[in-house]
Tab-separated table of C-alpha atoms in Angstrom:
chain	number	residue	atom	x	y	z
G	1	MET	CA	-27.319	-55.778	8.646
G	2	SER	CA	-26.178	-56.767	5.160
G	3	GLU	CA	-25.789	-60.488	5.815
G	4	GLN	CA	-28.835	-62.507	6.822
G	5	LEU	CA	-28.159	-64.609	9.911
G	6	CYS	CA	-29.643	-68.051	10.392
G	7	LEU	CA	-31.678	-68.942	13.485
G	8	ALA	CA	-28.675	-70.658	15.083
G	9	ALA	CA	-26.567	-67.532	14.617
G	10	VAL	CA	-29.278	-65.367	16.139
G	11	PHE	CA	-29.369	-67.715	19.134
G	12	ARG	CA	-25.589	-67.503	19.505
G	13	ARG	CA	-25.935	-63.729	19.625
G	14	TYR	CA	-28.860	-63.545	22.053
G	15	GLY	CA	-28.783	-67.014	23.584
G	16	LYS	CA	-27.491	-65.891	26.984
G	17	TYR	CA	-30.511	-63.624	27.363
G	18	ILE	CA	-32.873	-66.387	26.251
G	19	ILE	CA	-31.360	-68.810	28.780
G	20	LEU	CA	-31.558	-66.220	31.561
G	21	SER	CA	-35.179	-65.548	30.617
G	22	LEU	CA	-35.936	-69.273	30.798
G	23	LEU	CA	-34.363	-69.677	34.225
G	24	ILE	CA	-36.157	-66.690	35.746
G	25	SER	CA	-39.544	-67.446	34.187
G	26	LEU	CA	-39.455	-71.119	35.195
G	27	MET	CA	-38.756	-70.084	38.794
G	28	LEU	CA	-41.757	-67.758	38.634
G	29	VAL	CA	-44.179	-70.503	37.528
G	30	PRO	CA	-44.948	-71.847	41.052
G	31	VAL	CA	-44.990	-68.296	42.445
G	32	ALA	CA	-47.630	-67.221	39.916
G	33	ASP	CA	-49.613	-70.404	40.510
G	34	ALA	CA	-49.795	-69.557	44.211
G	35	MET	CA	-51.168	-66.097	43.423
G	36	ILE	CA	-53.426	-66.629	40.394
G	37	ILE	CA	-56.265	-69.074	39.760
G	38	GLN	CA	-55.394	-70.180	36.231
G	39	ARG	CA	-58.858	-71.273	35.215
G	40	ASP	CA	-58.251	-71.552	31.474
G	41	ARG	CA	-55.164	-73.703	31.981
G	42	ASN	CA	-56.893	-75.924	34.530
G	43	ARG	CA	-59.995	-76.300	32.385
G	44	ASP	CA	-57.955	-77.116	29.295
G	45	MET	CA	-56.103	-79.799	31.224
G	46	VAL	CA	-59.445	-81.326	32.278
G	47	TYR	CA	-60.589	-81.459	28.665
G	48	GLY	CA	-57.214	-82.911	27.705
G	49	GLN	CA	-57.685	-85.690	30.263
G	50	LEU	CA	-61.297	-86.330	29.217
G	51	PHE	CA	-60.190	-86.607	25.596
G	52	TRP	CA	-58.633	-89.988	26.413
G	53	GLN	CA	-62.055	-91.196	27.610
G	54	LEU	CA	-64.475	-89.421	25.286
G	55	GLY	CA	-62.449	-88.498	22.227
G	56	LEU	CA	-63.877	-85.542	20.337
G	57	GLY	CA	-67.069	-85.887	22.362
G	58	VAL	CA	-65.493	-83.375	24.751
G	59	TYR	CA	-66.751	-80.653	22.392
G	60	ASN	CA	-70.256	-81.326	23.756
G	61	ILE	CA	-69.241	-80.863	27.409
G	62	SER	CA	-69.973	-77.537	29.116
G	63	ASP	CA	-68.868	-76.195	32.473
G	64	HIS	CA	-72.186	-77.377	33.890
G	65	ASP	CA	-71.307	-80.897	32.783
G	66	LEU	CA	-67.824	-80.592	34.276
G	67	ASN	CA	-69.379	-79.615	37.585
G	68	VAL	CA	-72.289	-82.066	37.764
G	69	THR	CA	-70.986	-85.113	35.907
G	70	TYR	CA	-67.241	-84.919	36.469
G	71	HIS	CA	-67.249	-83.050	39.808
G	72	ALA	CA	-64.715	-80.485	38.673
G	73	PRO	CA	-63.728	-78.005	41.395
G	74	ALA	CA	-64.481	-74.317	40.911
G	75	ASP	CA	-60.904	-73.447	39.954
G	76	HIS	CA	-61.115	-75.874	37.007
G	77	MET	CA	-64.101	-74.116	35.450
G	78	LEU	CA	-64.756	-70.688	34.000
G	79	THR	CA	-66.422	-68.050	36.143
G	80	GLY	CA	-70.190	-67.640	36.122
G	81	VAL	CA	-70.257	-65.168	33.233
G	82	LEU	CA	-69.612	-68.057	30.831
G	83	ASN	CA	-71.178	-71.495	30.486
G	84	VAL	CA	-69.793	-72.733	27.191
G	85	THR	CA	-68.725	-76.009	25.685
G	86	TYR	CA	-65.106	-76.499	24.691
G	87	GLU	CA	-64.309	-73.851	22.106
G	88	TYR	CA	-60.650	-74.232	21.142
G	89	PRO	CA	-59.731	-75.905	17.840
G	90	LEU	CA	-58.392	-79.430	17.479
G	91	VAL	CA	-54.653	-78.722	17.744
G	92	THR	CA	-55.144	-77.069	21.132
G	93	LEU	CA	-57.224	-79.980	22.398
G	94	LEU	CA	-54.545	-82.453	21.287
G	95	PHE	CA	-51.831	-80.293	22.882
G	96	TYR	CA	-53.518	-80.435	26.284
G	97	ALA	CA	-54.369	-84.107	25.817
G	98	LEU	CA	-50.663	-84.820	25.369
G	99	LEU	CA	-49.787	-82.783	28.473
G	100	ALA	CA	-52.512	-84.557	30.464
G	101	ALA	CA	-51.069	-87.918	29.408
G	102	ILE	CA	-47.650	-86.859	30.690
G	103	GLU	CA	-48.900	-85.314	33.923
G	104	PRO	CA	-51.463	-87.602	35.629
G	105	GLY	CA	-54.209	-86.279	37.853
G	106	ILE	CA	-57.263	-84.639	36.326
G	107	TYR	CA	-57.540	-82.007	39.075
G	108	GLY	CA	-53.943	-81.427	40.025
G	109	PRO	CA	-52.242	-81.187	42.434
G	110	SER	CA	-50.821	-78.721	39.917
G	111	HIS	CA	-50.646	-78.238	36.179
G	112	TYR	CA	-47.172	-76.717	36.027
G	113	ILE	CA	-46.346	-78.740	32.946
G	114	ALA	CA	-48.566	-76.481	30.826
G	115	ASN	CA	-46.846	-73.327	32.064
G	116	VAL	CA	-43.394	-74.852	31.565
G	117	VAL	CA	-44.073	-75.842	27.946
G	118	LEU	CA	-45.693	-72.470	27.210
G	119	VAL	CA	-42.700	-70.639	28.715
G	120	LEU	CA	-40.402	-72.623	26.415
G	121	LEU	CA	-42.589	-71.600	23.474
G	122	VAL	CA	-42.529	-67.925	24.492
G	123	ASN	CA	-38.750	-67.931	24.390
G	124	LEU	CA	-38.739	-69.786	21.064
G	125	ASN	CA	-41.106	-67.136	19.734
G	126	ALA	CA	-38.786	-64.401	20.999
G	127	LEU	CA	-35.948	-66.003	19.051
G	128	MET	CA	-38.040	-66.174	15.864
G	129	PHE	CA	-39.145	-62.562	16.359
G	130	LEU	CA	-35.485	-61.512	16.557
G	131	TYR	CA	-34.617	-63.616	13.514
G	132	LEU	CA	-37.398	-62.042	11.473
G	133	SER	CA	-36.533	-58.497	12.585
G	134	GLN	CA	-32.777	-58.601	11.923
G	135	GLY	CA	-31.717	-55.542	10.046
G	136	TYR	CA	-33.625	-53.396	12.553
G	137	TRP	CA	-31.855	-54.389	15.776
G	138	ASN	CA	-30.377	-50.898	15.976
G	139	ARG	CA	-33.821	-49.275	15.905
G	140	ARG	CA	-35.421	-48.288	19.194
G	141	TRP	CA	-38.952	-48.824	17.908
G	142	LEU	CA	-38.122	-52.471	17.161
G	143	TRP	CA	-37.054	-53.113	20.738
G	144	GLN	CA	-40.161	-51.346	22.022
G	145	LEU	CA	-42.382	-53.682	20.026
G	146	PHE	CA	-40.283	-56.712	20.908
G	147	GLY	CA	-40.405	-55.754	24.598
G	148	VAL	CA	-44.188	-55.519	24.572
G	149	TYR	CA	-44.526	-58.838	22.760
G	150	TYR	CA	-42.050	-60.676	24.970
G	151	PHE	CA	-43.267	-59.247	28.295
G	152	PHE	CA	-46.944	-59.935	27.777
G	153	GLY	CA	-46.273	-63.335	26.236
G	154	LEU	CA	-44.310	-64.328	29.323
G	155	VAL	CA	-46.986	-63.003	31.676
G	156	TYR	CA	-49.693	-64.955	29.892
G	157	ALA	CA	-47.617	-68.157	29.879
G	158	VAL	CA	-46.378	-67.929	33.475
G	159	GLY	CA	-49.430	-66.416	35.105
G	160	PHE	CA	-52.400	-67.577	33.066
G	161	GLY	CA	-51.396	-70.604	31.016
G	162	LYS	CA	-52.805	-69.171	27.773
G	163	ILE	CA	-52.471	-71.092	24.509
G	164	GLU	CA	-51.287	-68.033	22.521
G	165	PRO	CA	-47.580	-69.024	22.641
G	166	LEU	CA	-48.350	-72.262	20.759
G	167	ALA	CA	-50.474	-70.484	18.139
G	168	ASP	CA	-47.761	-67.834	17.790
G	169	ALA	CA	-45.069	-70.489	17.382
G	170	PHE	CA	-46.897	-71.869	14.342
G	171	MET	CA	-47.687	-68.378	13.039
G	172	LEU	CA	-44.135	-67.058	13.398
G	173	GLY	CA	-42.858	-70.293	11.872
G	174	SER	CA	-45.080	-69.575	8.885
G	175	PHE	CA	-43.571	-66.054	8.718
G	176	VAL	CA	-40.089	-67.608	8.571
G	177	LEU	CA	-41.142	-69.841	5.661
G	178	PHE	CA	-42.915	-66.906	3.996
G	179	LYS	CA	-39.753	-64.795	4.161
G	180	ARG	CA	-37.854	-67.704	2.592
G	181	HIS	CA	-40.435	-67.770	-0.239
G	182	SER	CA	-41.578	-71.267	0.692
G	183	LEU	CA	-45.183	-70.211	0.251
G	184	TRP	CA	-46.865	-73.624	0.165
G	185	ARG	CA	-45.329	-74.679	3.480
G	186	ALA	CA	-45.915	-71.233	4.971
G	187	ASN	CA	-49.621	-71.498	4.163
G	188	ALA	CA	-49.852	-75.049	5.481
G	189	LEU	CA	-48.236	-74.057	8.784
G	190	LEU	CA	-50.529	-71.035	9.032
G	191	GLY	CA	-53.489	-73.407	8.700
G	192	ILE	CA	-52.181	-75.373	11.689
G	193	ALA	CA	-51.868	-72.100	13.615
G	194	VAL	CA	-55.532	-71.334	12.883
G	195	GLN	CA	-56.486	-74.793	14.147
G	196	THR	CA	-54.732	-73.845	17.407
G	197	LYS	CA	-56.501	-70.525	17.876
G	198	VAL	CA	-58.386	-68.656	15.184
G	199	TYR	CA	-56.627	-65.284	15.209
G	200	PRO	CA	-53.686	-66.224	12.903
G	201	ALA	CA	-56.287	-66.379	10.114
G	202	MET	CA	-55.980	-62.599	9.860
G	203	VAL	CA	-52.583	-63.127	8.164
G	204	PHE	CA	-54.013	-65.287	5.377
G	205	PRO	CA	-54.900	-62.389	3.001
G	206	VAL	CA	-51.236	-61.317	3.047
G	207	PHE	CA	-50.114	-64.843	2.150
G	208	PHE	CA	-52.851	-65.137	-0.496
G	209	ALA	CA	-51.788	-61.895	-2.167
G	210	ALA	CA	-48.196	-63.178	-2.379
G	211	GLY	CA	-49.228	-66.387	-4.170
G	212	PRO	CA	-52.906	-67.283	-4.659
G	213	LEU	CA	-52.168	-70.819	-5.894
G	214	MET	CA	-49.816	-71.510	-2.974
G	215	SER	CA	-52.623	-70.617	-0.562
G	216	LEU	CA	-54.049	-74.056	-1.283
G	217	GLY	CA	-51.594	-75.216	1.379
G	218	PHE	CA	-53.603	-73.237	3.926
G	219	ALA	CA	-56.859	-74.826	2.772
G	220	ALA	CA	-55.297	-78.297	2.778
G	221	SER	CA	-54.106	-78.194	6.393
G	222	LEU	CA	-57.274	-76.464	7.559
G	223	ILE	CA	-59.518	-79.062	5.938
G	224	ALA	CA	-57.367	-81.999	7.045
G	225	LEU	CA	-57.612	-80.885	10.671
G	226	SER	CA	-61.367	-80.324	10.353
G	227	LEU	CA	-62.149	-83.798	9.002
G	228	PRO	CA	-62.008	-85.560	12.407
G	229	LEU	CA	-64.691	-83.236	13.755
G	230	LEU	CA	-66.849	-83.589	10.657
G	231	ALA	CA	-66.515	-87.362	10.816
G	232	THR	CA	-67.763	-87.465	14.408
G	233	GLY	CA	-70.498	-84.854	13.976
G	234	MET	CA	-68.810	-82.352	16.264
G	235	ASP	CA	-68.504	-78.630	15.615
G	236	TYR	CA	-67.140	-75.462	17.168
G	237	THR	CA	-70.468	-74.253	18.571
G	238	SER	CA	-68.998	-72.030	21.299
G	239	LEU	CA	-66.293	-70.643	19.042
G	240	LEU	CA	-68.879	-69.615	16.457
G	241	ALA	CA	-71.014	-68.037	19.186
G	242	HIS	CA	-67.960	-66.049	20.268
G	243	LEU	CA	-67.175	-64.858	16.747
G	244	THR	CA	-70.782	-63.840	16.044
G	245	ASN	CA	-71.327	-61.987	19.355
G	246	ASN	CA	-74.119	-64.398	20.209
G	247	PRO	CA	-75.625	-63.414	23.606
G	248	SER	CA	-75.613	-67.091	24.592
G	249	TYR	CA	-71.817	-67.008	24.743
G	250	ALA	CA	-71.286	-64.528	27.576
G	251	ALA	CA	-73.379	-62.679	30.125
G	252	ILE	CA	-71.215	-59.528	29.991
G	253	THR	CA	-69.286	-57.398	27.515
G	254	THR	CA	-65.568	-57.363	28.279
G	255	ASN	CA	-64.385	-55.151	25.406
G	256	PRO	CA	-64.150	-51.509	26.584
G	257	PHE	CA	-64.060	-50.226	22.998
G	258	TYR	CA	-66.838	-52.427	21.604
G	259	VAL	CA	-69.006	-50.295	19.312
G	260	GLY	CA	-72.128	-51.979	20.708
G	261	LEU	CA	-71.666	-50.127	24.013
G	262	ALA	CA	-72.884	-47.012	22.209
G	263	SER	CA	-76.445	-48.396	22.301
G	264	THR	CA	-76.640	-47.495	26.004
G	265	ASN	CA	-73.942	-44.818	26.129
G	266	PRO	CA	-73.329	-42.919	22.852
G	267	VAL	CA	-70.238	-41.224	24.336
G	268	ALA	CA	-68.638	-44.687	24.427
G	269	LEU	CA	-67.944	-44.303	20.689
G	270	LEU	CA	-64.973	-42.140	21.675
G	271	ALA	CA	-63.093	-45.315	22.643
G	272	PRO	CA	-63.215	-47.043	19.216
G	273	GLY	CA	-62.746	-43.554	17.796
G	274	VAL	CA	-59.217	-43.617	19.232
G	275	LEU	CA	-58.425	-46.605	17.028
G	276	VAL	CA	-60.029	-45.094	13.932
G	277	ILE	CA	-58.245	-41.744	14.320
G	278	THR	CA	-54.880	-43.425	14.898
G	279	PHE	CA	-55.444	-45.561	11.809
G	280	LEU	CA	-56.208	-42.486	9.691
G	281	TYR	CA	-53.111	-40.637	10.899
G	282	SER	CA	-51.034	-43.762	10.238
G	283	VAL	CA	-52.082	-44.392	6.652
G	284	LEU	CA	-52.944	-40.920	5.332
G	285	GLU	CA	-50.810	-37.885	4.620
G	286	THR	CA	-51.548	-34.909	6.860
G	287	ARG	CA	-52.139	-31.246	6.111
G	288	PRO	CA	-52.049	-28.213	8.397
G	289	LEU	CA	-55.237	-26.827	9.881
G	290	GLY	CA	-54.290	-23.895	12.039
G	291	ARG	CA	-51.747	-25.148	14.561
G	292	ILE	CA	-52.541	-28.818	14.125
G	293	ARG	CA	-52.230	-31.306	11.308
G	294	ILE	CA	-55.187	-33.364	10.193
G	295	PRO	CA	-55.422	-36.385	7.859
G	296	ALA	CA	-55.710	-35.544	4.170
G	297	LEU	CA	-57.417	-37.654	1.531
G	298	LYS	CA	-54.116	-39.040	0.266
G	299	LEU	CA	-52.509	-42.336	1.213
G	300	ARG	CA	-48.968	-42.259	2.582
G	301	SER	CA	-48.278	-45.404	0.561
G	302	ARG	CA	-50.128	-47.484	-1.990
G	303	ASN	CA	-48.773	-50.651	-0.417
G	304	LEU	CA	-51.990	-52.600	0.135
G	305	THR	CA	-50.331	-55.070	2.518
G	306	GLY	CA	-49.361	-52.230	4.833
G	307	LEU	CA	-52.820	-50.676	4.627
G	308	PHE	CA	-54.410	-54.020	5.475
G	309	ILE	CA	-52.126	-54.671	8.454
G	310	PHE	CA	-52.684	-51.198	9.888
G	311	GLY	CA	-56.422	-51.759	9.643
G	312	LEU	CA	-56.503	-55.164	11.323
G	313	PRO	CA	-56.633	-53.888	14.956
G	314	LEU	CA	-59.878	-52.101	14.048
G	315	VAL	CA	-61.526	-55.534	13.876
G	316	LEU	CA	-61.415	-55.802	17.679
G	317	MET	CA	-64.013	-53.081	18.187
G	318	PHE	CA	-66.702	-55.267	16.615
G	319	PHE	CA	-66.416	-58.096	19.178
G	320	SER	CA	-68.053	-57.865	22.582
G	321	TRP	CA	-65.881	-60.510	24.246
G	322	VAL	CA	-62.278	-59.294	24.001
G	323	LEU	CA	-59.639	-59.884	26.675
G	324	VAL	CA	-56.368	-58.008	27.151
G	325	TRP	CA	-54.147	-60.791	25.809
G	326	TYR	CA	-55.909	-60.403	22.465
G	327	TYR	CA	-54.015	-57.124	22.074
G	328	THR	CA	-50.686	-58.932	21.650
G	329	TRP	CA	-52.052	-60.842	18.652
G	330	PHE	CA	-51.343	-57.811	16.487
G	331	VAL	CA	-47.739	-57.090	17.503
G	332	PRO	CA	-46.047	-59.747	15.292
G	333	LEU	CA	-47.784	-58.307	12.230
G	334	VAL	CA	-45.105	-55.597	12.203
G	335	LEU	CA	-42.770	-58.281	10.837
G	336	LEU	CA	-44.799	-58.427	7.604
G	337	LEU	CA	-44.530	-54.702	6.877
G	338	LYS	CA	-42.155	-53.805	4.075
G	339	THR	CA	-40.498	-50.541	5.109
G	340	PRO	CA	-38.951	-49.290	8.368
G	341	GLU	CA	-41.156	-46.208	8.182
G	342	GLU	CA	-44.295	-48.347	8.217
G	343	MET	CA	-42.913	-50.520	11.004
G	344	MET	CA	-42.113	-47.476	13.131
G	345	ARG	CA	-45.582	-45.980	12.627
G	346	TYR	CA	-47.217	-49.310	13.480
G	347	ARG	CA	-46.191	-48.788	17.124
G	348	TRP	CA	-48.954	-46.226	17.371
G	349	MET	CA	-51.619	-48.737	16.369
G	350	ILE	CA	-50.502	-51.011	19.209
G	351	ALA	CA	-50.455	-48.057	21.609
G	352	ALA	CA	-53.914	-47.015	20.368
G	353	ILE	CA	-55.401	-50.399	21.339
G	354	TRP	CA	-54.320	-49.869	24.940
G	355	LEU	CA	-55.405	-46.222	24.947
G	356	ALA	CA	-58.828	-47.223	23.583
G	357	HIS	CA	-59.007	-49.851	26.338
G	358	PHE	CA	-58.526	-47.360	29.159
G	359	VAL	CA	-60.663	-44.656	27.528
G	360	GLY	CA	-63.471	-47.206	27.176
G	361	ILE	CA	-63.221	-48.193	30.839
G	362	ALA	CA	-63.280	-44.541	31.921
G	363	LEU	CA	-66.392	-43.872	29.817
G	364	ASN	CA	-68.210	-46.917	31.250
G	365	LEU	CA	-66.543	-46.977	34.658
G	366	GLU	CA	-69.460	-48.205	36.759
G	367	TYR	CA	-70.205	-51.077	34.376
G	368	PHE	CA	-66.603	-52.273	34.145
G	369	LEU	CA	-65.936	-51.953	37.879
G	370	SER	CA	-68.957	-54.061	38.731
G	371	GLY	CA	-68.581	-56.499	35.826
G	372	PRO	CA	-65.423	-57.298	33.845
G	373	ILE	CA	-62.911	-55.825	36.311
G	374	ALA	CA	-64.543	-57.598	39.240
G	375	GLU	CA	-64.544	-60.804	37.189
G	376	PHE	CA	-60.837	-60.369	36.415
G	377	PHE	CA	-59.908	-59.956	40.077
G	378	GLY	CA	-61.840	-63.136	40.738
G	379	HIS	CA	-58.807	-64.935	39.266
G	380	LEU	CA	-56.569	-63.790	42.119
G	381	ARG	CA	-56.049	-65.839	45.269
G	382	LEU	CA	-56.890	-63.242	47.940
C-alpha cells in the first residue's frame, strides 16, 4: 500500500471484524470461567484488593500467607509447585488494584472484570498489529503470524486472565511511536511495558540502536516506576528468582527445551537444537551438500537488527520456568523487521519454538506427564 493509513482508517477497514471478535469473546468469558480455574487472575485480584490495605507491602506476601493469614481459597492461589511472593512489576499491581476497586469482593463471586478488560486490550492490540503491518496485508505469511498472535492472545485473556495483553498494548504502542520516529516517547512507553511484565525489555536494544540518546526515555520511566518500591524497601524477589533459575522459585522445570534438562538426559539437547538449527537456516546462506542444503558461513543480511530479532527466541532455552503463553511474546517482533523476506522467514522461528516444545516433551515424556502436564490439567474444572 503506497499511502499510510491512520489507526482510525485501519479500524474503519477492519472494524466489523474487531466488533464481532469482541462480541463473541465476551460471551465466551463466563463459559471459560466455568471450565478453567484461572488461578493467576484470581491471585492477582487478591493482591489488587490487598494493595488498598497494605500498599506495596503486598510484595512480601506469599501464597502461604494468603492461605494462613487471609484465608484465600485454593483457586485463588498458585498450585503446590510454587510458593512465591508477588512477582509482577508495579504497573500490573496497580492495574489489578484498580480492577479490585471497581469489582468488590476479594474472593469473587467472579472476577470477570479482568477478563473483559483484557479482551478489550487483545482487540486493541490486534488493531495496532494491523496498523503496523499495513503494506503486507496481501501477504499470506502476515495473516499466519497475525492469526497466531490474535488467537493465543484471546485464549489467554478469555481463559486464563493473563496480563500479557496489557504489556503488549504498551509495547505495540511504543512500536507505533517508534515507526513515527518519536523515539523519546517510544522508549518511555517501552519502559512502562517493562514495568508491566519484563519481556518487552528484549526490544530495548533495537530502540537503543536507533537513537542512543533517546533511550534515556526508557531509563526515565523505568526508574520513575521503581522509586516507590525503593522508597518502601520492597523488591522483586520472586521475579529475580525466576530470571536467575533459582531453585527456590519452582519445584519443577516446565520448559521442555530447557538446556538444563541435558544434565539428566543428554538426548534432551535435541529440543533446543531445533531452535538453534532453525536460527542458522534463517540467518545464514545455504550451500548444497549432496541432496540437501546446509548453512554456510555467510550471513543472508548484515542487518544487525534482523539478526538480533531472529536470535531472541533462543533466550527461552536458558530458563527452566517457561509457560506456553511466553511463546507469543516473540510474534510482534516481526513488525520491527525491515524487509518482507526477513518477515516471511521469521515465521519459521515461531514455528520452531512450538516444534522444540513438543520434541522436548517427547524426549522427557515420563517427567512431563507426571509433572508439568499434570499441573496444567490441574487448572481444569473436571
